[in-house]
């Protein structure tokens, strides 16, 4: 006998037949989502405790892996249970030896940019803010960025540092025609929303004839950036606490960067206008931001879209709405970005894929 459920259309109740097979399949998918979320917590533990680096050294029993990481065996054994049943590590049932396949080790250990384990920290961090987000759903407003700091800043540093180290100079910068040559010859450069400043410091090392400044309103991030510059002996890099919505028109810059920093601004249109005003004639603005289409239906083909719509709800959109801002959100997308860039005075905009598949590079020049 078929199962029925009531749906409401136009104020009238309608009976809809339920396909139990489809319902059960969807329930399994939902539980798969819960399983993925649970394993994300385990990945975060493995990253923060050094377990992945320990098991990447070679196969071992739970006791051997615990010794390598300096951890309690009983906890490590249970963690390995989750990793093995979740398909992240392998288990030889005869010997009780666990192993991390080399392809998995590439993605979960070491200093390479393919190590995605640091990203688990963002999920665990954002989960803490769900109760406050629910209140925003009910009453409007949002959660100010200050509530997320300093942990959010540190998470972004850990996630982007490896990418900058391995791809900024050799891949991101050459994507902008003529940019490496311009920096080698000597240019005035700024990074808007620089966070902990690692990108600025790497460029300052690579291009000693250019001068670099990083702007961010987080004083703790600016202190970290300045400390790194000092430790590297850089005389051509400096950092300043600055609300980029009030970025001065002078001094002018030949090159301006924004790495994932525009979409969560309170006044993104105002920030883009300030950036345009701060460029020299012939200057270039390189905006690295998340890849989207500005249309949910079209974004359904993007495998990263569910994750970033979630991140937007739990962070990027709400930190803007908390101050009555535009609330663009992480997935504001190319059509909206192009329109806003044009309105800010950028007559020439070229969009390219970035070395990081989640992002696009907007190469913007003034009229």
GROMACS .gro file of C-alpha atoms in nm:
model
  367
    1UNK     CA    1   0.000   0.000   0.000
    2UNK     CA    2   0.151   0.339  -0.096
    3UNK     CA    3   0.251   0.591   0.172
    4UNK     CA    4   0.117   0.943   0.151
    5UNK     CA    5   0.224   1.280   0.285
    6UNK     CA    6   0.040   1.610   0.283
    7UNK     CA    7   0.189   1.906   0.104
    8UNK     CA    8   0.040   2.254   0.092
    9UNK     CA    9   0.003   2.437  -0.239
   10UNK     CA   10  -0.187   2.760  -0.268
   11UNK     CA   11  -0.347   2.705   0.070
   12UNK     CA   12  -0.485   2.363  -0.025
   13UNK     CA   13  -0.362   2.036   0.123
   14UNK     CA   14  -0.254   1.786  -0.139
   15UNK     CA   15  -0.174   1.419  -0.089
   16UNK     CA   16   0.158   1.311  -0.240
   17UNK     CA   17   0.263   0.953  -0.281
   18UNK     CA   18   0.593   0.875  -0.114
   19UNK     CA   19   0.845   0.649  -0.286
   20UNK     CA   20   0.987   0.461   0.013
   21UNK     CA   21   1.291   0.346  -0.182
   22UNK     CA   22   1.380   0.705  -0.268
   23UNK     CA   23   1.314   0.814   0.090
   24UNK     CA   24   1.543   0.543   0.227
   25UNK     CA   25   1.814   0.633  -0.025
   26UNK     CA   26   1.792   0.998   0.078
   27UNK     CA   27   1.805   0.905   0.447
   28UNK     CA   28   2.123   0.711   0.377
   29UNK     CA   29   2.267   1.014   0.199
   30UNK     CA   30   2.185   1.235   0.497
   31UNK     CA   31   2.357   0.989   0.728
   32UNK     CA   32   2.656   0.992   0.493
   33UNK     CA   33   2.666   1.368   0.546
   34UNK     CA   34   2.662   1.319   0.922
   35UNK     CA   35   2.939   1.062   0.887
   36UNK     CA   36   3.146   1.307   0.686
   37UNK     CA   37   3.094   1.574   0.950
   38UNK     CA   38   3.197   1.331   1.224
   39UNK     CA   39   3.509   1.229   1.033
   40UNK     CA   40   3.594   1.596   0.986
   41UNK     CA   41   3.627   1.620   1.365
   42UNK     CA   42   3.857   1.318   1.360
   43UNK     CA   43   4.066   1.469   1.080
   44UNK     CA   44   4.100   1.785   1.286
   45UNK     CA   45   4.222   1.580   1.584
   46UNK     CA   46   4.467   1.395   1.360
   47UNK     CA   47   4.602   1.723   1.223
   48UNK     CA   48   4.628   1.903   1.557
   49UNK     CA   49   4.791   1.612   1.742
   50UNK     CA   50   5.039   1.520   1.468
   51UNK     CA   51   4.883   1.177   1.416
   52UNK     CA   52   4.880   1.208   1.040
   53UNK     CA   53   5.246   1.303   1.031
   54UNK     CA   54   5.317   1.010   1.263
   55UNK     CA   55   5.135   0.748   1.060
   56UNK     CA   56   5.276   0.893   0.736
   57UNK     CA   57   5.620   0.777   0.857
   58UNK     CA   58   5.511   0.417   0.797
   59UNK     CA   59   5.267   0.144   0.901
   60UNK     CA   60   5.226   0.063   1.268
   61UNK     CA   61   5.003  -0.070   1.539
   62UNK     CA   62   4.799   0.165   1.754
   63UNK     CA   63   5.067   0.145   2.022
   64UNK     CA   64   5.346   0.225   1.776
   65UNK     CA   65   5.159   0.518   1.622
   66UNK     CA   66   5.072   0.653   1.968
   67UNK     CA   67   5.440   0.640   2.066
   68UNK     CA   68   5.544   0.830   1.755
   69UNK     CA   69   5.295   1.106   1.829
   70UNK     CA   70   5.349   1.103   2.206
   71UNK     CA   71   4.982   1.032   2.272
   72UNK     CA   72   4.767   0.798   2.480
   73UNK     CA   73   4.725   0.463   2.303
   74UNK     CA   74   4.361   0.406   2.397
   75UNK     CA   75   4.254   0.732   2.232
   76UNK     CA   76   4.473   0.668   1.931
   77UNK     CA   77   4.322   0.321   1.892
   78UNK     CA   78   3.967   0.461   1.885
   79UNK     CA   79   4.073   0.735   1.644
   80UNK     CA   80   4.225   0.472   1.416
   81UNK     CA   81   3.894   0.286   1.430
   82UNK     CA   82   3.721   0.589   1.285
   83UNK     CA   83   3.996   0.641   1.027
   84UNK     CA   84   3.994   0.278   0.915
   85UNK     CA   85   3.617   0.236   0.891
   86UNK     CA   86   3.599   0.576   0.721
   87UNK     CA   87   3.839   0.465   0.449
   88UNK     CA   88   4.113   0.709   0.541
   89UNK     CA   89   4.369   0.457   0.673
   90UNK     CA   90   4.400   0.086   0.597
   91UNK     CA   91   4.410  -0.199   0.849
   92UNK     CA   92   4.571  -0.542   0.823
   93UNK     CA   93   4.339  -0.744   1.051
   94UNK     CA   94   4.594  -1.022   1.102
   95UNK     CA   95   4.871  -0.800   1.238
   96UNK     CA   96   4.666  -0.503   1.366
   97UNK     CA   97   4.890  -0.276   1.159
   98UNK     CA   98   4.746   0.051   1.026
   99UNK     CA   99   4.882   0.242   0.727
  100UNK     CA  100   4.817   0.570   0.553
  101UNK     CA  101   4.825   0.522   0.173
  102UNK     CA  102   5.074   0.760   0.009
  103UNK     CA  103   4.800   0.939  -0.182
  104UNK     CA  104   4.615   1.000   0.145
  105UNK     CA  105   4.936   1.108   0.317
  106UNK     CA  106   4.987   1.371   0.045
  107UNK     CA  107   4.649   1.521   0.129
  108UNK     CA  108   4.670   1.496   0.510
  109UNK     CA  109   5.033   1.546   0.616
  110UNK     CA  110   5.342   1.752   0.550
  111UNK     CA  111   5.394   2.108   0.435
  112UNK     CA  112   5.274   2.069   0.077
  113UNK     CA  113   4.984   2.275  -0.053
  114UNK     CA  114   4.774   1.964  -0.118
  115UNK     CA  115   4.753   1.903   0.257
  116UNK     CA  116   4.386   1.980   0.318
  117UNK     CA  117   4.385   1.870   0.683
  118UNK     CA  118   4.417   2.231   0.812
  119UNK     CA  119   4.079   2.303   0.653
  120UNK     CA  120   3.912   2.080   0.910
  121UNK     CA  121   3.972   2.349   1.169
  122UNK     CA  122   3.736   2.584   0.989
  123UNK     CA  123   3.448   2.340   1.022
  124UNK     CA  124   3.507   2.282   1.394
  125UNK     CA  125   3.546   2.656   1.451
  126UNK     CA  126   3.231   2.758   1.264
  127UNK     CA  127   3.025   2.492   1.442
  128UNK     CA  128   3.069   2.686   1.768
  129UNK     CA  129   2.879   2.978   1.619
  130UNK     CA  130   2.567   2.786   1.509
  131UNK     CA  131   2.354   2.895   1.811
  132UNK     CA  132   2.422   3.262   1.739
  133UNK     CA  133   2.357   3.211   1.367
  134UNK     CA  134   2.019   3.059   1.451
  135UNK     CA  135   1.932   3.374   1.644
  136UNK     CA  136   2.031   3.579   1.338
  137UNK     CA  137   1.797   3.363   1.126
  138UNK     CA  138   1.516   3.455   1.367
  139UNK     CA  139   1.593   3.818   1.438
  140UNK     CA  140   1.826   3.940   1.162
  141UNK     CA  141   2.166   4.099   1.209
  142UNK     CA  142   2.473   3.882   1.230
  143UNK     CA  143   2.793   3.793   1.414
  144UNK     CA  144   3.072   4.054   1.402
  145UNK     CA  145   3.410   3.944   1.271
  146UNK     CA  146   3.565   4.028   1.608
  147UNK     CA  147   3.377   3.733   1.763
  148UNK     CA  148   3.556   3.491   1.529
  149UNK     CA  149   3.904   3.623   1.605
  150UNK     CA  150   4.181   3.539   1.666
  151UNK     CA  151   4.105   3.175   1.584
  152UNK     CA  152   3.962   3.246   1.240
  153UNK     CA  153   4.269   3.448   1.142
  154UNK     CA  154   4.497   3.165   1.253
  155UNK     CA  155   4.294   2.908   1.058
  156UNK     CA  156   4.315   3.116   0.742
  157UNK     CA  157   4.689   3.151   0.791
  158UNK     CA  158   4.735   2.775   0.824
  159UNK     CA  159   4.521   2.704   0.518
  160UNK     CA  160   4.676   2.965   0.287
  161UNK     CA  161   5.040   2.958   0.402
  162UNK     CA  162   5.123   2.634   0.217
  163UNK     CA  163   4.944   2.760  -0.095
  164UNK     CA  164   5.138   3.086  -0.092
  165UNK     CA  165   5.468   2.905  -0.031
  166UNK     CA  166   5.428   2.676  -0.329
  167UNK     CA  167   5.212   2.867  -0.575
  168UNK     CA  168   5.212   3.245  -0.518
  169UNK     CA  169   5.535   3.341  -0.694
  170UNK     CA  170   5.539   3.071  -0.959
  171UNK     CA  171   5.169   3.036  -1.044
  172UNK     CA  172   4.940   3.310  -0.909
  173UNK     CA  173   5.154   3.607  -1.011
  174UNK     CA  174   5.236   3.486  -1.365
  175UNK     CA  175   4.862   3.448  -1.428
  176UNK     CA  176   4.853   3.829  -1.447
  177UNK     CA  177   5.025   3.925  -1.775
  178UNK     CA  178   5.345   4.121  -1.720
  179UNK     CA  179   5.312   4.125  -1.341
  180UNK     CA  180   5.632   3.935  -1.247
  181UNK     CA  181   5.833   4.162  -1.476
  182UNK     CA  182   5.668   4.470  -1.327
  183UNK     CA  183   5.750   4.357  -0.974
  184UNK     CA  184   6.108   4.270  -1.070
  185UNK     CA  185   6.161   4.618  -1.213
  186UNK     CA  186   6.019   4.787  -0.905
  187UNK     CA  187   5.661   4.874  -0.815
  188UNK     CA  188   5.454   5.003  -0.526
  189UNK     CA  189   5.232   4.716  -0.408
  190UNK     CA  190   4.961   4.674  -0.143
  191UNK     CA  191   4.751   4.382  -0.019
  192UNK     CA  192   4.403   4.481   0.100
  193UNK     CA  193   4.292   4.259   0.387
  194UNK     CA  194   4.634   4.097   0.419
  195UNK     CA  195   4.566   3.891   0.731
  196UNK     CA  196   4.896   3.763   0.872
  197UNK     CA  197   5.082   3.907   0.574
  198UNK     CA  198   5.256   3.596   0.445
  199UNK     CA  199   5.181   3.680   0.080
  200UNK     CA  200   5.336   4.025   0.120
  201UNK     CA  201   5.646   3.884   0.286
  202UNK     CA  202   5.698   3.622   0.015
  203UNK     CA  203   5.667   3.885  -0.259
  204UNK     CA  204   5.899   4.121  -0.074
  205UNK     CA  205   6.160   3.845  -0.060
  206UNK     CA  206   6.122   3.760  -0.427
  207UNK     CA  207   6.115   4.118  -0.557
  208UNK     CA  208   6.355   4.337  -0.358
  209UNK     CA  209   6.318   4.635  -0.596
  210UNK     CA  210   5.948   4.666  -0.515
  211UNK     CA  211   5.797   4.800  -0.194
  212UNK     CA  212   5.504   4.628  -0.026
  213UNK     CA  213   5.245   4.720   0.235
  214UNK     CA  214   4.976   4.505   0.390
  215UNK     CA  215   4.652   4.650   0.529
  216UNK     CA  216   4.419   4.474   0.771
  217UNK     CA  217   4.201   4.593   1.058
  218UNK     CA  218   4.301   4.303   1.284
  219UNK     CA  219   4.583   4.432   1.502
  220UNK     CA  220   4.692   4.084   1.608
  221UNK     CA  221   4.728   3.976   1.243
  222UNK     CA  222   4.930   4.287   1.164
  223UNK     CA  223   5.163   4.219   1.458
  224UNK     CA  224   5.220   3.865   1.331
  225UNK     CA  225   5.287   3.993   0.980
  226UNK     CA  226   5.536   4.255   1.100
  227UNK     CA  227   5.713   4.001   1.321
  228UNK     CA  228   5.758   3.765   1.027
  229UNK     CA  229   5.891   4.048   0.809
  230UNK     CA  230   6.141   4.137   1.080
  231UNK     CA  231   6.250   3.775   1.121
  232UNK     CA  232   6.313   3.758   0.745
  233UNK     CA  233   6.511   4.082   0.748
  234UNK     CA  234   6.278   4.253   0.500
  235UNK     CA  235   6.322   4.627   0.460
  236UNK     CA  236   6.073   4.658   0.174
  237UNK     CA  237   5.765   4.523   0.354
  238UNK     CA  238   5.555   4.702   0.611
  239UNK     CA  239   5.213   4.651   0.765
  240UNK     CA  240   4.946   4.885   0.891
  241UNK     CA  241   4.622   4.849   1.084
  242UNK     CA  242   4.369   4.996   0.845
  243UNK     CA  243   3.997   4.964   0.776
  244UNK     CA  244   4.014   4.918   0.400
  245UNK     CA  245   3.672   5.081   0.366
  246UNK     CA  246   3.869   5.397   0.449
  247UNK     CA  247   4.171   5.318   0.233
  248UNK     CA  248   4.328   5.654   0.146
  249UNK     CA  249   4.360   5.760  -0.218
  250UNK     CA  250   4.721   5.854  -0.154
  251UNK     CA  251   4.979   5.715  -0.173
  252UNK     CA  252   4.904   5.554  -0.506
  253UNK     CA  253   4.996   5.196  -0.586
  254UNK     CA  254   5.097   5.027  -0.910
  255UNK     CA  255   4.955   4.693  -0.800
  256UNK     CA  256   4.684   4.609  -0.548
  257UNK     CA  257   4.587   4.259  -0.431
  258UNK     CA  258   4.287   4.122  -0.244
  259UNK     CA  259   4.295   3.753  -0.152
  260UNK     CA  260   3.943   3.632  -0.063
  261UNK     CA  261   3.886   3.966   0.109
  262UNK     CA  262   3.617   4.154  -0.084
  263UNK     CA  263   3.308   3.935  -0.055
  264UNK     CA  264   3.277   3.961   0.324
  265UNK     CA  265   3.324   4.338   0.348
  266UNK     CA  266   3.051   4.547   0.509
  267UNK     CA  267   3.069   4.787   0.213
  268UNK     CA  268   3.231   4.594  -0.073
  269UNK     CA  269   3.133   4.851  -0.333
  270UNK     CA  270   3.296   5.124  -0.126
  271UNK     CA  271   3.613   4.917  -0.081
  272UNK     CA  272   3.638   4.854  -0.456
  273UNK     CA  273   3.596   5.226  -0.516
  274UNK     CA  274   3.874   5.301  -0.269
  275UNK     CA  275   4.099   5.047  -0.440
  276UNK     CA  276   4.031   5.207  -0.778
  277UNK     CA  277   4.114   5.552  -0.639
  278UNK     CA  278   4.442   5.425  -0.492
  279UNK     CA  279   4.575   5.288  -0.822
  280UNK     CA  280   4.823   5.475  -1.039
  281UNK     CA  281   4.730   5.530  -1.406
  282UNK     CA  282   4.787   5.197  -1.573
  283UNK     CA  283   4.785   5.017  -1.241
  284UNK     CA  284   4.637   4.671  -1.192
  285UNK     CA  285   4.414   4.523  -0.925
  286UNK     CA  286   4.438   4.145  -0.886
  287UNK     CA  287   4.135   4.016  -0.697
  288UNK     CA  288   4.145   3.651  -0.598
  289UNK     CA  289   3.802   3.541  -0.485
  290UNK     CA  290   3.578   3.236  -0.477
  291UNK     CA  291   3.458   3.085  -0.800
  292UNK     CA  292   3.085   3.118  -0.845
  293UNK     CA  293   2.832   3.221  -1.108
  294UNK     CA  294   2.599   3.445  -0.905
  295UNK     CA  295   2.324   3.190  -0.968
  296UNK     CA  296   2.244   2.900  -0.736
  297UNK     CA  297   2.113   2.685  -1.021
  298UNK     CA  298   2.436   2.724  -1.216
  299UNK     CA  299   2.643   2.673  -0.901
  300UNK     CA  300   2.492   2.327  -0.864
  301UNK     CA  301   2.759   2.205  -1.109
  302UNK     CA  302   3.033   2.336  -0.878
  303UNK     CA  303   3.150   2.061  -0.640
  304UNK     CA  304   3.275   2.321  -0.392
  305UNK     CA  305   2.948   2.516  -0.381
  306UNK     CA  306   2.772   2.337  -0.090
  307UNK     CA  307   3.075   2.386   0.132
  308UNK     CA  308   3.114   2.754   0.050
  309UNK     CA  309   2.745   2.839   0.077
  310UNK     CA  310   2.770   2.688   0.426
  311UNK     CA  311   3.086   2.885   0.510
  312UNK     CA  312   2.907   3.194   0.384
  313UNK     CA  313   2.607   3.138   0.610
  314UNK     CA  314   2.827   3.073   0.914
  315UNK     CA  315   3.086   3.344   0.851
  316UNK     CA  316   3.129   3.552   0.534
  317UNK     CA  317   2.772   3.675   0.495
  318UNK     CA  318   2.700   3.720   0.864
  319UNK     CA  319   3.010   3.930   0.946
  320UNK     CA  320   2.887   4.182   0.689
  321UNK     CA  321   2.523   4.173   0.797
  322UNK     CA  322   2.629   4.220   1.159
  323UNK     CA  323   2.708   4.582   1.072
  324UNK     CA  324   2.416   4.637   0.836
  325UNK     CA  325   2.635   4.558   0.538
  326UNK     CA  326   2.575   4.423   0.190
  327UNK     CA  327   2.602   4.058   0.295
  328UNK     CA  328   2.733   3.950  -0.045
  329UNK     CA  329   2.841   3.611   0.081
  330UNK     CA  330   3.117   3.378  -0.031
  331UNK     CA  331   2.943   3.275  -0.352
  332UNK     CA  332   2.867   3.627  -0.480
  333UNK     CA  333   2.998   3.506  -0.814
  334UNK     CA  334   3.137   3.634  -1.138
  335UNK     CA  335   2.837   3.826  -1.272
  336UNK     CA  336   2.793   4.028  -0.954
  337UNK     CA  337   3.170   4.078  -0.923
  338UNK     CA  338   3.201   4.204  -1.281
  339UNK     CA  339   2.912   4.446  -1.231
  340UNK     CA  340   3.058   4.584  -0.910
  341UNK     CA  341   3.406   4.615  -1.057
  342UNK     CA  342   3.266   4.806  -1.355
  343UNK     CA  343   3.072   5.037  -1.123
  344UNK     CA  344   3.394   5.100  -0.930
  345UNK     CA  345   3.561   5.221  -1.249
  346UNK     CA  346   3.742   4.913  -1.376
  347UNK     CA  347   3.678   4.916  -1.750
  348UNK     CA  348   3.884   4.609  -1.828
  349UNK     CA  349   3.828   4.289  -1.630
  350UNK     CA  350   3.968   3.950  -1.727
  351UNK     CA  351   3.874   3.642  -1.523
  352UNK     CA  352   4.102   3.339  -1.508
  353UNK     CA  353   4.108   3.015  -1.315
  354UNK     CA  354   4.352   3.026  -1.027
  355UNK     CA  355   4.598   2.752  -0.927
  356UNK     CA  356   4.354   2.680  -0.647
  357UNK     CA  357   4.039   2.532  -0.805
  358UNK     CA  358   3.805   2.703  -0.559
  359UNK     CA  359   3.914   3.048  -0.675
  360UNK     CA  360   3.913   3.277  -0.976
  361UNK     CA  361   4.159   3.557  -1.049
  362UNK     CA  362   4.004   3.887  -1.157
  363UNK     CA  363   4.259   4.101  -1.341
  364UNK     CA  364   4.124   4.455  -1.326
  365UNK     CA  365   4.248   4.768  -1.496
  366UNK     CA  366   4.103   5.115  -1.484
  367UNK     CA  367   3.956   5.295  -1.783
   0.00000   0.00000   0.00000
